[in-house]
Amino acid sequence: MIDYGFDSYRVSMSARPTIMKFGGTSVGDAQAIQIVADIVKSSLKSHPVVVVSAIAGFTNSLIASVDKAIAGDARAASRLLEPEFERHLAIAAELLRSERRAAFVSIAADARAKIRQLHKIIAGHPVTSPPLQDEIVAYGEHLSSQLITAVLCDRGVAALQVDARRCIKTDDNYGNATPQPETAAAVRSEVKSLIDARKVPVLGGFIGSTLGGITTRATTTLGRGGSDFTAAIVGAALDAREIQIWTDVDGMLSADPRVITSPRLIAQLSFAEAAELAYFGAKVLHPSTILPAVERNIPVRILNSWKPDGTGTLITAQNDGTSGARLTGLASKKDVTIIDITSTRMLMAYGFLRRVFEVFERFRTAVDMVTTSEVSVSVTVDDRRNLDAIVQALSDFSEVSIESELALLCAVGDSLQEAPEIAARVVSVLEEVPLKMISQAASRRNITVVLRQTDLPHAMQRLHEEFFA
Ligand code: ADP
Ligand code: ASP
Ligand code: MG
């Protein structure tokens, strides 16, 4: 288990804060931000700590701009971001009164100038790009947290922007950094006194900084979708009463709404089920979000900022069984690759699997699913960045073949533990779909199959009709 330094810190019930995290589409334009401000304003009694994503689409543009700079065109990189700065300024013009608007215009101008400078450095020396990429990308959350703080203040809320880089202390794995044990104490020292003074702290999600001295500290990011993770870390550090993830759907749904037409709202599920659904593709929650909540047993609630009166999804230690459903939910991941590895020399020799997994460790590539037979092992990966190098390294001691354009479909439910016939039913419902791999995890909480990507919508629809109609 990763140590985030949460220890035994406790706060009396009446003073426990509520973490309210708003995703990109919840802060995508003036209307959305206005709604967010109303939601926060009506929750002041529950001591809100606000965590915000960059405005919708901005992180993608920032990353695309870095790619342009790496390719050598600093001007094109900076030009790409002009419409994004215009969007920020248009929101400020619509929502902020003159003084605060002027202050935000100057913050945005500073960001623009700084990013332009960074694009030039990267274009001149592309090798410097990993830490500089994070420095650029962090402006997404930096600007949204400044903007939302200003909007809240304009509406009479005593909000204060807190620099999340001073709170979330990470290693130096740029783009996908891991929080370190110093984080909990840093969060408390930056945020606790504000809550006690009845102020509303507003942090950018997703961003942190390496440990190290004031001059050697570098900005890092926690991986795409990482603002949920920030919310959970901050919640665990502050002994929050609840971690709320406000987004653009009603809650955790029984299947991916981008794949099937009418998934159902899951009213309640367990931490373990939510973690598996998130890991296997339910994008509504970053896969690391649940760990800090589990460690401190803090409920996580997913809510729709466009329908603030909805009940959403509640995630707690146990599935309370009230839904009566045999399965809890389905999730899927696309762009999955199978790597088949057959031992050449060391038929059945011990040490073969160790060597195989050492290769994946060396290239920092996560393996999702594994099946083995006597002399071969098949694994799936969705991160193809180091695929060629991995295949080459495996070929030193085995025969390797790969198959791409696959998808992984995962059925999750704590009930699978007591009712093994459900797993058999999952496979039989998919009988006419060619399955490349099947696996049931040791936890027996999920059954996962790998199939052709083109078969995914049909297969998910079939399973959904069978278990959720
Ligand atoms: P945010 O910007 O609020 O973090 P995300 O785009 O990261 O929002 O996550 C919300 C999206 O997750 C939804 O719009 C939906 O398309 C997608 N999604 C995928 N699987 C699920 C699921 N099982 N339940 C709910 N949403 C899901
Ligand atoms: N803005 C970041 C992203 O788009 C983090 C987040 O939204 O959670 O990945
Ligand atoms: Mg998200």
Short mmCIF file of C-alpha atoms and ligand atoms in Angstrom, two decimals:
data_model
loop_
_atom_site.label_atom_id
_atom_site.label_comp_id
_atom_site.label_asym_id
_atom_site.label_seq_id
_atom_site.Cartn_x
_atom_site.Cartn_y
_atom_site.Cartn_z
CA MET A 1 0.00 0.00 0.00
CA ILE A 2 1.30 3.47 -0.83
CA ASP A 3 1.92 5.64 2.23
CA TYR A 4 0.34 9.08 1.90
CA GLY A 5 1.05 9.93 5.55
CA PHE A 6 -2.60 9.93 6.71
CA ASP A 7 -1.81 8.52 10.25
CA SER A 8 -4.41 8.89 13.01
CA TYR A 9 -5.43 12.53 12.51
CA ARG A 10 -9.07 13.03 13.52
CA VAL A 11 -11.42 15.99 13.57
CA SER A 12 -14.61 16.32 15.62
CA MET A 13 -17.70 15.44 13.58
CA SER A 14 -19.15 18.96 13.49
CA ALA A 15 -15.90 20.38 12.08
CA ARG A 16 -15.24 17.71 9.46
CA PRO A 17 -15.04 19.30 6.00
CA THR A 18 -16.76 18.12 2.82
CA ILE A 19 -14.58 17.91 -0.27
CA MET A 20 -16.40 19.13 -3.38
CA LYS A 21 -14.57 18.33 -6.62
CA PHE A 22 -15.89 19.78 -9.88
CA GLY A 23 -14.73 18.22 -13.16
CA GLY A 24 -13.91 19.96 -16.45
CA THR A 25 -17.42 20.02 -17.89
CA SER A 26 -18.76 21.32 -14.57
CA VAL A 27 -16.53 24.39 -15.02
CA GLY A 28 -16.59 24.48 -18.85
CA ASP A 29 -18.31 27.84 -19.37
CA ALA A 30 -19.87 30.77 -17.53
CA GLN A 31 -23.20 29.06 -17.02
CA ALA A 32 -21.56 25.94 -15.56
CA ILE A 33 -19.35 27.98 -13.22
CA GLN A 34 -22.37 29.96 -12.09
CA ILE A 35 -24.05 26.68 -11.13
CA VAL A 36 -20.92 25.54 -9.27
CA ALA A 37 -20.88 28.78 -7.30
CA ASP A 38 -24.54 28.25 -6.34
CA ILE A 39 -23.86 24.67 -5.25
CA VAL A 40 -20.91 25.71 -3.07
CA LYS A 41 -22.81 28.66 -1.63
CA SER A 42 -25.68 26.45 -0.56
CA SER A 43 -23.25 24.01 1.15
CA LEU A 44 -21.37 26.44 3.39
CA LYS A 45 -22.63 24.74 6.57
CA SER A 46 -20.77 21.55 5.69
CA HIS A 47 -17.33 23.28 5.59
CA PRO A 48 -16.63 22.85 1.88
CA VAL A 49 -13.12 22.46 0.47
CA VAL A 50 -13.36 22.95 -3.29
CA VAL A 51 -11.16 21.09 -5.80
CA VAL A 52 -11.48 22.03 -9.47
CA SER A 53 -10.31 20.66 -12.82
CA ALA A 54 -9.14 22.80 -15.70
CA ILE A 55 -12.02 24.10 -17.83
CA ALA A 56 -13.26 21.44 -20.27
CA GLY A 57 -10.82 20.69 -23.08
CA PHE A 58 -8.02 22.96 -21.83
CA THR A 59 -5.76 20.14 -20.60
CA ASN A 60 -6.00 18.46 -24.03
CA SER A 61 -5.01 21.72 -25.72
CA LEU A 62 -2.13 22.32 -23.32
CA ILE A 63 -0.76 18.84 -24.04
CA ALA A 64 -1.23 19.33 -27.79
CA SER A 65 0.69 22.61 -27.53
CA VAL A 66 3.61 20.83 -25.88
CA ASP A 67 3.64 18.29 -28.74
CA LYS A 68 3.88 21.17 -31.22
CA ALA A 69 6.74 22.68 -29.24
CA ILE A 70 8.57 19.34 -29.12
CA ALA A 71 8.21 19.20 -32.91
CA GLY A 72 10.07 22.53 -33.01
CA ASP A 73 7.30 25.04 -33.68
CA ALA A 74 7.01 27.26 -30.59
CA ARG A 75 4.87 29.86 -32.36
CA ALA A 76 2.29 27.31 -33.49
CA ALA A 77 2.30 25.87 -29.97
CA SER A 78 1.45 29.21 -28.40
CA ARG A 79 -1.05 30.09 -31.12
CA LEU A 80 -2.96 26.89 -30.40
CA LEU A 81 -3.76 28.19 -26.92
CA GLU A 82 -5.11 31.59 -27.94
CA PRO A 83 -8.77 30.45 -28.17
CA GLU A 84 -8.40 28.85 -24.74
CA PHE A 85 -7.24 32.11 -23.16
CA GLU A 86 -10.13 33.87 -24.92
CA ARG A 87 -12.54 31.38 -23.31
CA HIS A 88 -11.18 32.16 -19.86
CA LEU A 89 -11.41 35.88 -20.48
CA ALA A 90 -14.97 35.59 -21.83
CA ILE A 91 -16.04 33.74 -18.66
CA ALA A 92 -14.36 36.39 -16.52
CA ALA A 93 -16.07 39.16 -18.52
CA GLU A 94 -19.44 37.53 -17.99
CA LEU A 95 -19.13 36.60 -14.33
CA LEU A 96 -16.71 38.97 -12.61
CA ARG A 97 -17.08 42.57 -11.57
CA SER A 98 -14.47 45.10 -12.59
CA GLU A 99 -11.75 44.81 -9.94
CA ARG A 100 -11.69 41.04 -9.73
CA ARG A 101 -11.99 40.85 -13.49
CA ALA A 102 -8.94 43.05 -13.92
CA ALA A 103 -7.01 40.92 -11.42
CA PHE A 104 -7.90 37.75 -13.33
CA VAL A 105 -7.00 39.30 -16.70
CA SER A 106 -3.55 39.99 -15.35
CA ILE A 107 -3.17 36.43 -13.94
CA ALA A 108 -4.15 35.05 -17.37
CA ALA A 109 -1.69 37.39 -19.12
CA ASP A 110 1.13 36.18 -16.84
CA ALA A 111 0.23 32.56 -17.61
CA ARG A 112 0.20 33.25 -21.34
CA ALA A 113 3.64 34.90 -21.23
CA LYS A 114 5.14 32.16 -19.06
CA ILE A 115 3.77 29.39 -21.29
CA ARG A 116 5.10 31.15 -24.39
CA GLN A 117 8.55 31.21 -22.81
CA LEU A 118 8.32 27.51 -21.92
CA HIS A 119 7.26 26.62 -25.50
CA LYS A 120 10.41 28.35 -26.75
CA ILE A 121 12.65 26.44 -24.35
CA ILE A 122 11.08 23.10 -25.33
CA ALA A 123 11.30 23.86 -29.06
CA GLY A 124 15.02 24.63 -28.62
CA HIS A 125 15.76 21.62 -26.35
CA PRO A 126 13.06 18.93 -26.68
CA VAL A 127 14.88 16.74 -24.13
CA THR A 128 13.81 19.15 -21.40
CA SER A 129 10.17 18.46 -22.13
CA PRO A 130 8.88 16.08 -19.36
CA PRO A 131 9.15 18.50 -16.39
CA LEU A 132 8.32 21.50 -18.59
CA GLN A 133 5.27 19.73 -19.97
CA ASP A 134 3.91 19.37 -16.43
CA GLU A 135 4.71 22.99 -15.72
CA ILE A 136 2.69 24.03 -18.77
CA VAL A 137 -0.19 21.61 -18.20
CA ALA A 138 -0.57 22.76 -14.57
CA TYR A 139 -1.70 26.18 -15.81
CA GLY A 140 -5.07 24.54 -16.59
CA GLU A 141 -5.88 23.96 -12.94
CA HIS A 142 -4.00 27.06 -11.84
CA LEU A 143 -6.26 29.30 -13.95
CA SER A 144 -9.54 27.50 -13.21
CA SER A 145 -8.91 27.64 -9.45
CA GLN A 146 -8.13 31.37 -9.66
CA LEU A 147 -11.21 32.01 -11.77
CA ILE A 148 -13.60 30.04 -9.56
CA THR A 149 -12.20 31.59 -6.39
CA ALA A 150 -12.88 35.03 -7.88
CA VAL A 151 -16.42 34.07 -8.89
CA LEU A 152 -17.15 32.74 -5.39
CA CYS A 153 -15.76 35.91 -3.78
CA ASP A 154 -17.87 38.03 -6.11
CA ARG A 155 -20.92 36.18 -4.78
CA GLY A 156 -20.05 36.87 -1.18
CA VAL A 157 -18.33 33.56 -0.33
CA ALA A 158 -15.09 33.93 1.64
CA ALA A 159 -13.10 31.80 -0.82
CA LEU A 160 -9.30 31.64 -1.01
CA GLN A 161 -7.20 29.99 -3.69
CA VAL A 162 -4.66 27.51 -2.28
CA ASP A 163 -1.73 26.50 -4.48
CA ALA A 164 -2.15 22.72 -4.75
CA ARG A 165 1.54 22.39 -5.62
CA ARG A 166 2.31 23.29 -2.01
CA CYS A 167 -0.04 20.52 -0.79
CA ILE A 168 0.38 17.49 -3.02
CA LYS A 169 3.98 16.30 -2.63
CA THR A 170 5.01 13.73 -5.24
CA ASP A 171 7.87 11.79 -6.76
CA ASP A 172 9.35 13.00 -10.05
CA ASN A 173 7.49 10.67 -12.41
CA TYR A 174 6.31 13.58 -14.56
CA GLY A 175 2.89 13.12 -16.13
CA ASN A 176 1.94 10.36 -13.71
CA ALA A 177 3.45 11.26 -10.35
CA THR A 178 2.78 9.41 -7.09
CA PRO A 179 1.97 11.37 -3.90
CA GLN A 180 4.44 10.95 -1.04
CA PRO A 181 3.89 10.64 2.74
CA GLU A 182 4.70 14.34 3.29
CA THR A 183 1.43 15.22 1.53
CA ALA A 184 -1.01 14.85 4.44
CA ALA A 185 0.90 17.25 6.69
CA ALA A 186 1.37 19.72 3.82
CA VAL A 187 -2.38 19.69 3.04
CA ARG A 188 -3.19 20.35 6.70
CA SER A 189 -0.72 23.15 7.07
CA GLU A 190 -2.05 24.94 3.96
CA VAL A 191 -5.77 24.32 4.42
CA LYS A 192 -6.74 23.57 8.03
CA SER A 193 -6.51 27.10 9.40
CA LEU A 194 -8.67 28.39 6.54
CA ILE A 195 -11.43 25.91 7.35
CA ASP A 196 -11.22 26.85 11.04
CA ALA A 197 -11.58 30.50 10.05
CA ARG A 198 -14.73 29.60 8.06
CA LYS A 199 -13.04 30.34 4.74
CA VAL A 200 -13.59 28.19 1.63
CA PRO A 201 -10.26 26.89 0.25
CA VAL A 202 -10.19 26.33 -3.53
CA LEU A 203 -7.48 24.04 -4.94
CA GLY A 204 -6.64 23.02 -8.46
CA GLY A 205 -6.85 19.24 -8.81
CA PHE A 206 -4.37 17.05 -10.70
CA ILE A 207 -1.24 19.06 -9.90
CA GLY A 208 1.51 18.73 -7.31
CA SER A 209 5.20 19.28 -6.93
CA THR A 210 8.26 17.26 -6.11
CA LEU A 211 9.73 17.39 -2.64
CA GLY A 212 12.99 19.28 -2.49
CA GLY A 213 14.09 22.77 -1.64
CA ILE A 214 12.25 25.91 -2.70
CA THR A 215 14.41 26.41 -5.77
CA THR A 216 14.58 22.75 -6.81
CA ARG A 217 10.86 22.00 -6.49
CA ALA A 218 9.30 21.05 -9.81
CA THR A 219 5.66 20.95 -10.84
CA THR A 220 4.15 17.49 -11.45
CA THR A 221 0.78 16.08 -12.53
CA LEU A 222 -1.02 12.96 -11.29
CA GLY A 223 -2.12 11.42 -14.61
CA ARG A 224 -5.16 12.22 -16.74
CA GLY A 225 -8.36 12.58 -14.76
CA GLY A 226 -6.26 13.04 -11.62
CA SER A 227 -8.39 15.76 -10.00
CA ASP A 228 -10.57 13.04 -8.46
CA PHE A 229 -7.41 11.65 -6.87
CA THR A 230 -6.50 15.09 -5.48
CA ALA A 231 -9.98 15.34 -3.95
CA ALA A 232 -9.58 11.96 -2.24
CA ILE A 233 -6.07 12.75 -0.95
CA VAL A 234 -7.19 16.11 0.43
CA GLY A 235 -10.27 14.45 1.96
CA ALA A 236 -8.23 11.75 3.67
CA ALA A 237 -5.65 14.26 4.93
CA LEU A 238 -8.38 16.46 6.46
CA ASP A 239 -10.53 13.61 7.83
CA ALA A 240 -13.41 14.78 5.61
CA ARG A 241 -16.95 13.63 6.28
CA GLU A 242 -17.54 13.03 2.57
CA ILE A 243 -15.71 13.34 -0.77
CA GLN A 244 -18.07 14.59 -3.48
CA ILE A 245 -17.21 14.16 -7.17
CA TRP A 246 -19.44 16.56 -9.16
CA THR A 247 -19.56 15.71 -12.86
CA ASP A 248 -21.79 15.65 -15.98
CA VAL A 249 -23.66 12.36 -15.40
CA ASP A 250 -26.06 11.32 -12.61
CA GLY A 251 -23.49 9.11 -10.87
CA MET A 252 -21.77 5.80 -11.48
CA LEU A 253 -23.84 4.11 -14.19
CA SER A 254 -24.36 0.39 -14.80
CA ALA A 255 -22.39 0.66 -18.08
CA ASP A 256 -20.44 3.21 -20.08
CA PRO A 257 -22.99 5.71 -21.49
CA ARG A 258 -20.69 6.29 -24.46
CA VAL A 259 -21.06 2.62 -25.42
CA ILE A 260 -24.68 1.77 -24.60
CA THR A 261 -27.79 3.92 -24.80
CA SER A 262 -29.53 3.82 -21.43
CA PRO A 263 -27.45 2.58 -18.54
CA ARG A 264 -28.98 2.72 -15.04
CA LEU A 265 -27.84 4.78 -12.09
CA ILE A 266 -26.09 2.69 -9.43
CA ALA A 267 -27.42 4.18 -6.18
CA GLN A 268 -24.85 2.54 -3.90
CA LEU A 269 -21.81 0.28 -4.22
CA SER A 270 -18.74 -0.79 -2.28
CA PHE A 271 -15.29 0.79 -2.41
CA ALA A 272 -13.92 -2.43 -3.90
CA GLU A 273 -16.53 -2.53 -6.66
CA ALA A 274 -16.01 1.15 -7.50
CA ALA A 275 -12.24 0.65 -7.62
CA GLU A 276 -12.61 -2.21 -10.11
CA LEU A 277 -15.09 -0.34 -12.31
CA ALA A 278 -12.81 2.70 -12.33
CA TYR A 279 -9.73 0.64 -13.06
CA PHE A 280 -11.45 -1.17 -15.93
CA GLY A 281 -12.64 1.98 -17.65
CA ALA A 282 -15.47 3.78 -15.82
CA LYS A 283 -13.94 7.18 -16.52
CA VAL A 284 -16.25 8.96 -14.10
CA LEU A 285 -13.74 8.10 -11.35
CA HIS A 286 -9.94 8.15 -11.57
CA PRO A 287 -8.75 4.64 -10.59
CA SER A 288 -6.65 5.88 -7.65
CA THR A 289 -9.50 7.84 -6.06
CA ILE A 290 -10.81 5.08 -3.87
CA LEU A 291 -7.58 4.16 -2.03
CA PRO A 292 -7.32 7.23 0.22
CA ALA A 293 -11.06 7.04 0.94
CA VAL A 294 -10.76 3.39 1.96
CA GLU A 295 -7.83 4.12 4.21
CA ARG A 296 -9.90 6.61 6.23
CA ASN A 297 -13.32 5.03 5.51
CA ILE A 298 -14.69 8.25 4.02
CA PRO A 299 -17.81 7.95 1.84
CA VAL A 300 -17.42 9.06 -1.78
CA ARG A 301 -20.48 10.48 -3.54
CA ILE A 302 -20.75 11.09 -7.30
CA LEU A 303 -23.18 13.85 -8.24
CA ASN A 304 -24.39 15.67 -11.36
CA SER A 305 -23.68 19.40 -11.23
CA TRP A 306 -26.39 19.99 -13.86
CA LYS A 307 -28.96 18.31 -11.57
CA PRO A 308 -27.78 19.26 -8.07
CA ASP A 309 -30.91 17.84 -6.42
CA GLY A 310 -30.17 14.30 -7.61
CA THR A 311 -29.15 11.63 -5.09
CA GLY A 312 -26.16 10.45 -7.12
CA THR A 313 -24.10 7.38 -6.26
CA LEU A 314 -22.85 6.66 -2.76
CA ILE A 315 -19.67 4.58 -2.38
CA THR A 316 -19.00 3.09 1.07
CA ALA A 317 -17.22 0.09 2.61
CA GLN A 318 -19.98 -2.44 1.83
CA ASN A 319 -22.52 -2.91 -0.92
CA ASP A 320 -25.77 -2.63 1.07
CA GLY A 321 -27.52 -5.04 -1.32
CA THR A 322 -30.63 -2.87 -1.65
CA SER A 323 -30.47 -2.69 -5.45
CA GLY A 324 -31.16 -6.42 -5.68
CA ALA A 325 -29.08 -6.59 -8.86
CA ARG A 326 -26.98 -9.70 -9.51
CA LEU A 327 -24.16 -7.61 -10.94
CA THR A 328 -23.22 -4.10 -9.90
CA GLY A 329 -21.88 -2.69 -13.15
CA LEU A 330 -20.00 -3.15 -16.40
CA ALA A 331 -16.90 -1.32 -17.55
CA SER A 332 -14.75 -1.40 -20.65
CA LYS A 333 -11.39 -0.30 -21.90
CA LYS A 334 -10.58 0.17 -25.57
CA ASP A 335 -7.27 0.08 -27.44
CA VAL A 336 -6.08 -2.97 -25.56
CA THR A 337 -3.23 -5.12 -26.86
CA ILE A 338 -2.58 -8.78 -26.03
CA ILE A 339 1.04 -9.90 -25.83
CA ASP A 340 1.50 -13.68 -26.10
CA ILE A 341 4.83 -14.80 -24.69
CA THR A 342 6.03 -18.37 -25.13
CA SER A 343 9.12 -19.65 -23.38
CA THR A 344 11.73 -20.84 -25.85
CA ARG A 345 14.49 -22.34 -23.73
CA MET A 346 13.16 -22.61 -20.23
CA LEU A 347 10.26 -24.93 -20.71
CA MET A 348 8.38 -24.80 -17.41
CA ALA A 349 11.44 -23.42 -15.66
CA TYR A 350 10.81 -21.31 -12.62
CA GLY A 351 12.05 -17.79 -13.16
CA PHE A 352 10.28 -17.41 -16.51
CA LEU A 353 7.36 -15.38 -15.13
CA ARG A 354 9.74 -13.28 -13.06
CA ARG A 355 11.73 -12.39 -16.17
CA VAL A 356 8.56 -11.56 -18.05
CA PHE A 357 7.25 -9.21 -15.39
CA GLU A 358 10.64 -7.60 -14.87
CA VAL A 359 10.40 -6.38 -18.44
CA PHE A 360 7.07 -4.68 -17.79
CA GLU A 361 8.43 -3.18 -14.59
CA ARG A 362 11.50 -1.84 -16.37
CA PHE A 363 9.30 -0.06 -18.91
CA ARG A 364 6.83 1.15 -16.25
CA THR A 365 3.96 -0.46 -18.11
CA ALA A 366 0.95 -1.78 -16.19
CA VAL A 367 -0.42 -5.18 -17.11
CA ASP A 368 -4.22 -5.48 -16.74
CA MET A 369 -4.94 -9.12 -17.30
CA VAL A 370 -2.83 -12.27 -17.25
CA THR A 371 -3.52 -15.85 -18.25
CA THR A 372 -0.96 -18.64 -18.29
CA SER A 373 -0.66 -22.09 -19.78
CA GLU A 374 2.16 -24.57 -19.39
CA VAL A 375 4.76 -22.79 -21.48
CA SER A 376 3.21 -19.48 -22.32
CA VAL A 377 1.74 -16.42 -20.73
CA SER A 378 -0.64 -13.88 -22.25
CA VAL A 379 -0.97 -10.38 -20.85
CA THR A 380 -2.94 -7.29 -21.85
CA VAL A 381 -1.71 -3.72 -21.78
CA ASP A 382 -3.39 -0.46 -22.77
CA ASP A 383 -0.30 1.73 -22.61
CA ARG A 384 1.44 1.21 -25.95
CA ARG A 385 4.15 3.83 -25.49
CA ASN A 386 6.90 1.28 -24.85
CA LEU A 387 5.40 -1.64 -26.73
CA ASP A 388 8.21 -2.02 -29.28
CA ALA A 389 10.89 -1.96 -26.61
CA ILE A 390 8.95 -4.43 -24.46
CA VAL A 391 8.55 -6.88 -27.36
CA GLN A 392 12.24 -6.59 -28.12
CA ALA A 393 13.25 -7.25 -24.51
CA LEU A 394 10.89 -10.23 -24.21
CA SER A 395 12.25 -11.66 -27.47
CA ASP A 396 15.63 -12.20 -25.76
CA PHE A 397 14.21 -15.25 -24.00
CA SER A 398 10.84 -16.02 -25.60
CA GLU A 399 8.74 -15.99 -28.73
CA VAL A 400 6.43 -13.01 -28.77
CA SER A 401 3.37 -12.13 -30.79
CA ILE A 402 0.92 -9.27 -30.34
CA GLU A 403 -2.68 -8.61 -31.27
CA SER A 404 -4.16 -5.10 -31.20
CA GLU A 405 -7.50 -3.31 -31.60
CA LEU A 406 -8.98 -5.29 -28.77
CA ALA A 407 -11.20 -4.28 -25.88
CA LEU A 408 -11.55 -5.46 -22.35
CA LEU A 409 -15.04 -5.91 -20.92
CA CYS A 410 -15.41 -6.33 -17.21
CA ALA A 411 -18.45 -7.32 -15.14
CA VAL A 412 -18.20 -6.32 -11.48
CA GLY A 413 -20.20 -7.27 -8.42
CA ASP A 414 -19.48 -8.31 -4.84
CA SER A 415 -22.25 -10.86 -5.35
CA LEU A 416 -19.99 -12.81 -7.73
CA GLN A 417 -18.24 -14.09 -4.59
CA GLU A 418 -21.28 -15.95 -3.29
CA ALA A 419 -22.90 -16.84 -6.62
CA PRO A 420 -20.36 -18.39 -9.00
CA GLU A 421 -23.14 -19.21 -11.49
CA ILE A 422 -23.25 -15.50 -12.40
CA ALA A 423 -19.77 -15.79 -13.95
CA ALA A 424 -20.93 -18.73 -16.04
CA ARG A 425 -23.98 -16.72 -17.13
CA VAL A 426 -21.74 -13.82 -18.22
CA VAL A 427 -19.72 -16.09 -20.47
CA SER A 428 -22.77 -17.89 -21.87
CA VAL A 429 -24.53 -14.61 -22.73
CA LEU A 430 -21.47 -13.80 -24.86
CA GLU A 431 -21.42 -17.19 -26.57
CA GLU A 432 -21.58 -15.86 -30.12
CA VAL A 433 -18.80 -13.31 -29.50
CA PRO A 434 -15.25 -14.60 -30.10
CA LEU A 435 -13.44 -14.16 -26.78
CA LYS A 436 -9.65 -13.87 -26.78
CA MET A 437 -9.09 -14.20 -23.03
CA ILE A 438 -11.27 -14.81 -19.97
CA SER A 439 -10.26 -14.24 -16.39
CA GLN A 440 -11.81 -14.15 -12.99
CA ALA A 441 -9.83 -12.24 -10.38
CA ALA A 442 -8.82 -13.91 -7.12
CA SER A 443 -11.11 -11.48 -5.30
CA ARG A 444 -13.90 -13.08 -7.40
CA ARG A 445 -15.43 -9.66 -7.63
CA ASN A 446 -15.06 -9.35 -11.39
CA ILE A 447 -15.09 -11.43 -14.50
CA THR A 448 -13.23 -9.96 -17.43
CA VAL A 449 -13.08 -10.90 -21.09
CA VAL A 450 -10.99 -9.62 -23.99
CA LEU A 451 -12.68 -9.31 -27.36
CA ARG A 452 -12.35 -7.49 -30.67
CA GLN A 453 -12.98 -3.79 -30.26
CA THR A 454 -15.62 -3.95 -32.99
CA ASP A 455 -17.58 -6.49 -30.91
CA LEU A 456 -17.62 -4.35 -27.77
CA PRO A 457 -20.87 -2.36 -28.22
CA HIS A 458 -22.87 -5.46 -29.04
CA ALA A 459 -21.32 -7.50 -26.21
CA MET A 460 -21.87 -4.77 -23.63
CA GLN A 461 -25.46 -4.31 -24.79
CA ARG A 462 -26.12 -8.06 -24.51
CA LEU A 463 -24.72 -8.24 -20.97
CA HIS A 464 -26.61 -5.12 -19.96
CA GLU A 465 -29.93 -6.51 -21.23
CA GLU A 466 -29.30 -9.76 -19.40
CA PHE A 467 -28.39 -8.27 -16.01
CA PHE A 468 -29.90 -4.79 -15.83
CA ALA A 469 -33.02 -4.70 -18.05
P1 ADP B 1 -15.12 15.12 -15.24
O1 ADP B 1 -14.65 16.11 -16.23
O2 ADP B 1 -16.26 15.58 -14.42
O3 ADP B 1 -14.01 14.53 -14.41
P2 ADP B 1 -15.08 12.73 -16.87
O4 ADP B 1 -15.28 12.97 -18.33
O5 ADP B 1 -13.71 12.46 -16.39
O6 ADP B 1 -15.76 13.95 -16.09
O7 ADP B 1 -16.01 11.53 -16.38
C1 ADP B 1 -17.41 11.55 -16.63
C2 ADP B 1 -17.71 10.72 -17.87
O8 ADP B 1 -17.39 9.37 -17.59
C3 ADP B 1 -19.17 10.67 -18.24
O9 ADP B 1 -19.53 11.78 -19.03
C4 ADP B 1 -19.28 9.34 -18.98
O10 ADP B 1 -19.23 9.53 -20.37
C5 ADP B 1 -18.01 8.58 -18.59
N1 ADP B 1 -18.29 7.24 -18.06
C6 ADP B 1 -17.73 6.09 -18.48
N2 ADP B 1 -18.18 5.03 -17.80
C7 ADP B 1 -19.06 5.51 -16.90
C8 ADP B 1 -19.89 4.91 -15.91
N3 ADP B 1 -19.89 3.59 -15.68
N4 ADP B 1 -20.69 5.71 -15.17
C9 ADP B 1 -20.70 7.04 -15.38
N5 ADP B 1 -19.96 7.67 -16.32
C10 ADP B 1 -19.14 6.92 -17.07
N1 ASP B 2 -7.59 18.45 -16.12
C1 ASP B 2 -7.03 17.12 -15.96
C2 ASP B 2 -7.40 16.23 -17.13
O1 ASP B 2 -8.11 16.67 -18.02
C3 ASP B 2 -7.39 16.49 -14.66
C4 ASP B 2 -8.88 16.25 -14.44
O2 ASP B 2 -9.71 16.86 -15.10
O3 ASP B 2 -9.20 15.45 -13.58
O4 ASP B 2 -6.95 15.13 -17.19
MG MG B 3 -12.60 12.99 -14.69
#
